[in-house]
């Protein structure tokens, strides 16, 4: 008997945010790696720039506080541990959809991060297993998530988060345009997923002529619209 592919609004919301949070874990660790590469290369001023983008609240006062906090601070919703826990909250409720094998990659990531926290490990290289498991999560999802609409919603969340982070970190137009096209491609598979009015605004803003992330007002507007584009 074929199961219905109808997805409730509540489940769609959980799928969307699961996609966003898993992507956030991966991208935050990716940016932290870049951040430390800048320090190794002897360019601390670039490190400060990354710091401000990741820690927009300015809650950490030293390099050590920043590193530890961005990995383990449960009171900071932008930390890796917070993103993993938010992902787990959604994944547990979606276990029957994504299956235990897929969920296990998040469980291993949480266990590894807690172990590193207990050991007070702040070496970013020790986070490589979590990066690998984040990628494995997506491969497992594609194999095991039988409801293609559900997978599509997760991919929409993943692409929204990717585009949001690219804008925050000042990626070049070509990368942002490709990310935006990818997001729209997934949205077109879901009737009513896009807010047409906001989509029209973004179509005008994400062009080679208009693109200027050095303009703070323009950048804030883009990020706002990207986060309002999808109806979930």
Short mmCIF file of C-alpha atoms in Angstrom, two decimals:
data_model
loop_
_atom_site.label_atom_id
_atom_site.label_comp_id
_atom_site.label_asym_id
_atom_site.label_seq_id
_atom_site.Cartn_x
_atom_site.Cartn_y
_atom_site.Cartn_z
CA UNK A 1 0.00 0.00 0.00
CA UNK A 2 1.45 3.36 -1.06
CA UNK A 3 1.59 5.94 1.70
CA UNK A 4 0.05 9.34 1.11
CA UNK A 5 2.55 12.05 0.20
CA UNK A 6 0.41 14.76 1.83
CA UNK A 7 2.48 16.72 4.35
CA UNK A 8 0.90 18.67 7.20
CA UNK A 9 1.91 22.28 7.82
CA UNK A 10 3.55 21.27 11.12
CA UNK A 11 5.63 18.55 9.48
CA UNK A 12 6.60 20.85 6.61
CA UNK A 13 7.88 23.36 9.14
CA UNK A 14 9.94 20.70 10.92
CA UNK A 15 11.42 19.46 7.63
CA UNK A 16 12.30 22.98 6.55
CA UNK A 17 14.07 23.81 9.81
CA UNK A 18 15.81 20.45 9.95
CA UNK A 19 17.31 21.31 6.57
CA UNK A 20 18.33 24.76 7.76
CA UNK A 21 19.91 23.66 11.02
CA UNK A 22 21.94 20.80 9.53
CA UNK A 23 23.22 23.21 6.88
CA UNK A 24 23.97 25.78 9.60
CA UNK A 25 26.14 23.29 11.48
CA UNK A 26 28.18 22.56 8.36
CA UNK A 27 28.53 26.19 7.26
CA UNK A 28 29.37 27.51 10.73
CA UNK A 29 32.19 24.99 11.05
CA UNK A 30 33.30 25.83 7.51
CA UNK A 31 33.48 29.52 8.38
CA UNK A 32 35.25 28.83 11.67
CA UNK A 33 37.85 26.83 9.73
CA UNK A 34 38.37 29.79 7.39
CA UNK A 35 38.55 32.06 10.40
CA UNK A 36 41.42 30.08 11.89
CA UNK A 37 43.19 29.82 8.55
CA UNK A 38 43.34 33.60 8.51
CA UNK A 39 44.95 33.58 11.95
CA UNK A 40 47.53 30.98 10.87
CA UNK A 41 48.35 33.09 7.82
CA UNK A 42 49.05 36.05 10.09
CA UNK A 43 46.04 38.21 9.14
CA UNK A 44 44.25 38.87 12.44
CA UNK A 45 42.24 41.75 10.99
CA UNK A 46 40.39 39.24 8.80
CA UNK A 47 39.79 37.07 11.84
CA UNK A 48 38.05 40.02 13.50
CA UNK A 49 35.81 40.38 10.46
CA UNK A 50 34.73 36.74 10.66
CA UNK A 51 34.25 37.13 14.39
CA UNK A 52 31.75 39.95 13.96
CA UNK A 53 29.75 38.01 11.36
CA UNK A 54 29.50 34.86 13.48
CA UNK A 55 29.08 36.60 16.83
CA UNK A 56 26.80 39.48 15.87
CA UNK A 57 25.73 39.98 19.50
CA UNK A 58 29.31 40.65 20.57
CA UNK A 59 28.94 38.34 23.56
CA UNK A 60 32.55 37.07 23.55
CA UNK A 61 35.45 39.29 24.62
CA UNK A 62 38.53 37.20 23.82
CA UNK A 63 39.65 34.80 21.08
CA UNK A 64 39.35 31.89 23.49
CA UNK A 65 35.83 32.87 24.57
CA UNK A 66 34.80 33.25 20.96
CA UNK A 67 36.11 29.85 19.88
CA UNK A 68 34.66 28.00 22.85
CA UNK A 69 31.35 29.87 22.67
CA UNK A 70 30.76 29.38 18.95
CA UNK A 71 31.24 25.65 19.43
CA UNK A 72 29.57 24.95 22.77
CA UNK A 73 27.52 27.89 24.09
CA UNK A 74 23.97 26.54 24.48
CA UNK A 75 22.67 30.05 25.22
CA UNK A 76 23.87 31.25 21.83
CA UNK A 77 21.45 30.14 19.09
CA UNK A 78 24.23 30.59 16.53
CA UNK A 79 26.61 28.09 18.17
CA UNK A 80 27.30 24.68 16.64
CA UNK A 81 25.89 22.86 19.67
CA UNK A 82 22.67 24.91 19.59
CA UNK A 83 22.18 24.27 15.87
CA UNK A 84 22.76 20.55 16.38
CA UNK A 85 20.26 20.40 19.21
CA UNK A 86 17.65 22.29 17.19
CA UNK A 87 18.27 19.87 14.31
CA UNK A 88 17.87 16.90 16.68
CA UNK A 89 14.60 18.26 18.09
CA UNK A 90 13.13 18.24 14.59
CA UNK A 91 14.80 15.02 13.44
CA UNK A 92 13.48 12.98 16.39
CA UNK A 93 9.92 13.96 15.49
CA UNK A 94 10.65 13.04 11.86
CA UNK A 95 12.32 9.70 12.62
CA UNK A 96 9.71 7.68 10.73
CA UNK A 97 10.29 9.83 7.65
CA UNK A 98 14.06 10.22 7.61
CA UNK A 99 14.65 6.80 9.28
CA UNK A 100 17.02 5.92 12.11
CA UNK A 101 20.07 5.59 9.87
CA UNK A 102 19.80 9.24 8.87
CA UNK A 103 19.08 10.36 12.42
CA UNK A 104 22.19 8.50 13.64
CA UNK A 105 24.50 11.00 11.91
CA UNK A 106 23.05 13.78 14.07
CA UNK A 107 23.22 11.60 17.18
CA UNK A 108 26.90 10.90 16.54
CA UNK A 109 27.56 14.59 15.98
CA UNK A 110 25.92 15.60 19.26
CA UNK A 111 27.79 12.87 21.16
CA UNK A 112 31.12 13.92 19.64
CA UNK A 113 30.54 17.60 20.39
CA UNK A 114 29.57 16.85 24.00
CA UNK A 115 32.72 14.76 24.40
CA UNK A 116 34.86 17.60 23.04
CA UNK A 117 33.10 20.04 25.37
CA UNK A 118 33.82 17.86 28.41
CA UNK A 119 37.45 17.70 27.36
CA UNK A 120 37.43 21.48 26.80
CA UNK A 121 38.67 20.91 23.26
CA UNK A 122 38.65 24.09 21.16
CA UNK A 123 40.73 22.83 18.24
CA UNK A 124 38.59 23.24 15.13
CA UNK A 125 40.32 20.29 13.46
CA UNK A 126 38.62 18.05 16.02
CA UNK A 127 35.28 19.04 14.47
CA UNK A 128 36.03 17.28 11.17
CA UNK A 129 33.86 14.24 12.05
CA UNK A 130 30.86 16.54 12.43
CA UNK A 131 31.52 18.09 9.03
CA UNK A 132 31.71 14.60 7.52
CA UNK A 133 28.54 13.42 9.27
CA UNK A 134 26.67 16.53 8.13
CA UNK A 135 27.44 15.63 4.53
CA UNK A 136 26.57 11.98 5.18
CA UNK A 137 23.22 13.11 6.59
CA UNK A 138 22.24 14.49 3.19
CA UNK A 139 23.35 11.41 1.32
CA UNK A 140 21.34 9.21 3.68
CA UNK A 141 18.30 11.48 3.37
CA UNK A 142 18.32 11.18 -0.42
CA UNK A 143 18.50 7.40 -0.17
CA UNK A 144 15.96 6.81 2.58
CA UNK A 145 13.39 9.60 2.49
CA UNK A 146 10.72 8.03 0.30
CA UNK A 147 8.41 11.04 0.24
CA UNK A 148 9.99 13.25 -2.41
CA UNK A 149 8.00 16.28 -1.29
CA UNK A 150 9.45 15.91 2.20
CA UNK A 151 12.98 15.70 0.81
CA UNK A 152 12.31 18.73 -1.35
CA UNK A 153 11.20 20.78 1.68
CA UNK A 154 14.39 19.83 3.51
CA UNK A 155 16.42 20.87 0.49
CA UNK A 156 14.60 24.20 0.38
CA UNK A 157 15.59 24.79 4.00
CA UNK A 158 19.17 23.80 3.20
CA UNK A 159 19.32 26.22 0.27
CA UNK A 160 17.78 29.11 2.23
CA UNK A 161 20.42 28.69 4.93
CA UNK A 162 23.20 28.45 2.35
CA UNK A 163 22.06 31.65 0.61
CA UNK A 164 21.63 33.46 3.94
CA UNK A 165 25.19 32.59 5.01
CA UNK A 166 26.66 33.53 1.64
CA UNK A 167 25.11 36.98 1.92
CA UNK A 168 26.28 37.45 5.51
CA UNK A 169 29.84 36.53 4.56
CA UNK A 170 30.00 38.65 1.44
CA UNK A 171 30.30 35.98 -1.24
CA UNK A 172 30.71 37.22 -4.84
CA UNK A 173 27.77 37.73 -7.16
CA UNK A 174 28.37 34.56 -9.16
CA UNK A 175 28.16 32.34 -6.08
CA UNK A 176 25.12 34.13 -4.68
CA UNK A 177 23.30 34.03 -8.02
CA UNK A 178 23.92 30.27 -8.33
CA UNK A 179 22.69 29.70 -4.78
CA UNK A 180 19.56 31.74 -5.48
CA UNK A 181 18.87 29.82 -8.70
CA UNK A 182 19.26 26.54 -6.82
CA UNK A 183 16.78 27.66 -4.17
CA UNK A 184 14.23 28.73 -6.78
CA UNK A 185 14.61 25.42 -8.61
CA UNK A 186 13.60 23.47 -5.51
CA UNK A 187 10.78 25.91 -4.75
CA UNK A 188 9.32 25.48 -8.23
CA UNK A 189 8.75 21.82 -7.37
CA UNK A 190 6.40 22.90 -4.56
CA UNK A 191 3.30 24.82 -5.56
CA UNK A 192 2.83 27.87 -3.38
CA UNK A 193 6.22 27.56 -1.69
CA UNK A 194 7.38 30.97 -2.88
CA UNK A 195 6.06 34.37 -1.89
CA UNK A 196 5.78 35.82 -5.41
CA UNK A 197 6.01 39.43 -4.27
CA UNK A 198 9.24 38.87 -2.34
CA UNK A 199 10.56 36.67 -5.13
CA UNK A 200 10.05 39.54 -7.54
CA UNK A 201 11.94 41.88 -5.25
CA UNK A 202 14.85 39.44 -5.00
CA UNK A 203 14.90 38.95 -8.78
CA UNK A 204 15.53 42.68 -9.13
CA UNK A 205 18.10 42.85 -6.33
CA UNK A 206 20.18 39.79 -7.24
CA UNK A 207 21.45 41.03 -10.58
CA UNK A 208 24.99 41.88 -11.64
CA UNK A 209 24.00 45.56 -11.96
CA UNK A 210 22.39 45.90 -8.51
CA UNK A 211 24.63 43.55 -6.53
CA UNK A 212 26.66 45.38 -3.86
CA UNK A 213 27.12 43.69 -0.49
CA UNK A 214 29.34 46.57 0.65
CA UNK A 215 26.10 48.56 0.84
CA UNK A 216 24.82 47.62 4.30
CA UNK A 217 21.23 48.69 3.61
CA UNK A 218 21.15 46.57 0.45
CA UNK A 219 22.68 43.60 2.27
CA UNK A 220 20.21 43.77 5.18
CA UNK A 221 17.31 43.98 2.73
CA UNK A 222 18.54 40.91 0.82
CA UNK A 223 18.92 38.83 3.98
CA UNK A 224 15.48 39.89 5.17
CA UNK A 225 13.83 38.94 1.87
CA UNK A 226 15.65 35.60 1.64
CA UNK A 227 14.33 34.65 5.06
CA UNK A 228 10.78 35.67 4.09
CA UNK A 229 10.78 34.10 0.63
CA UNK A 230 9.58 30.60 1.50
CA UNK A 231 6.11 29.88 2.86
CA UNK A 232 6.29 27.10 5.45
#
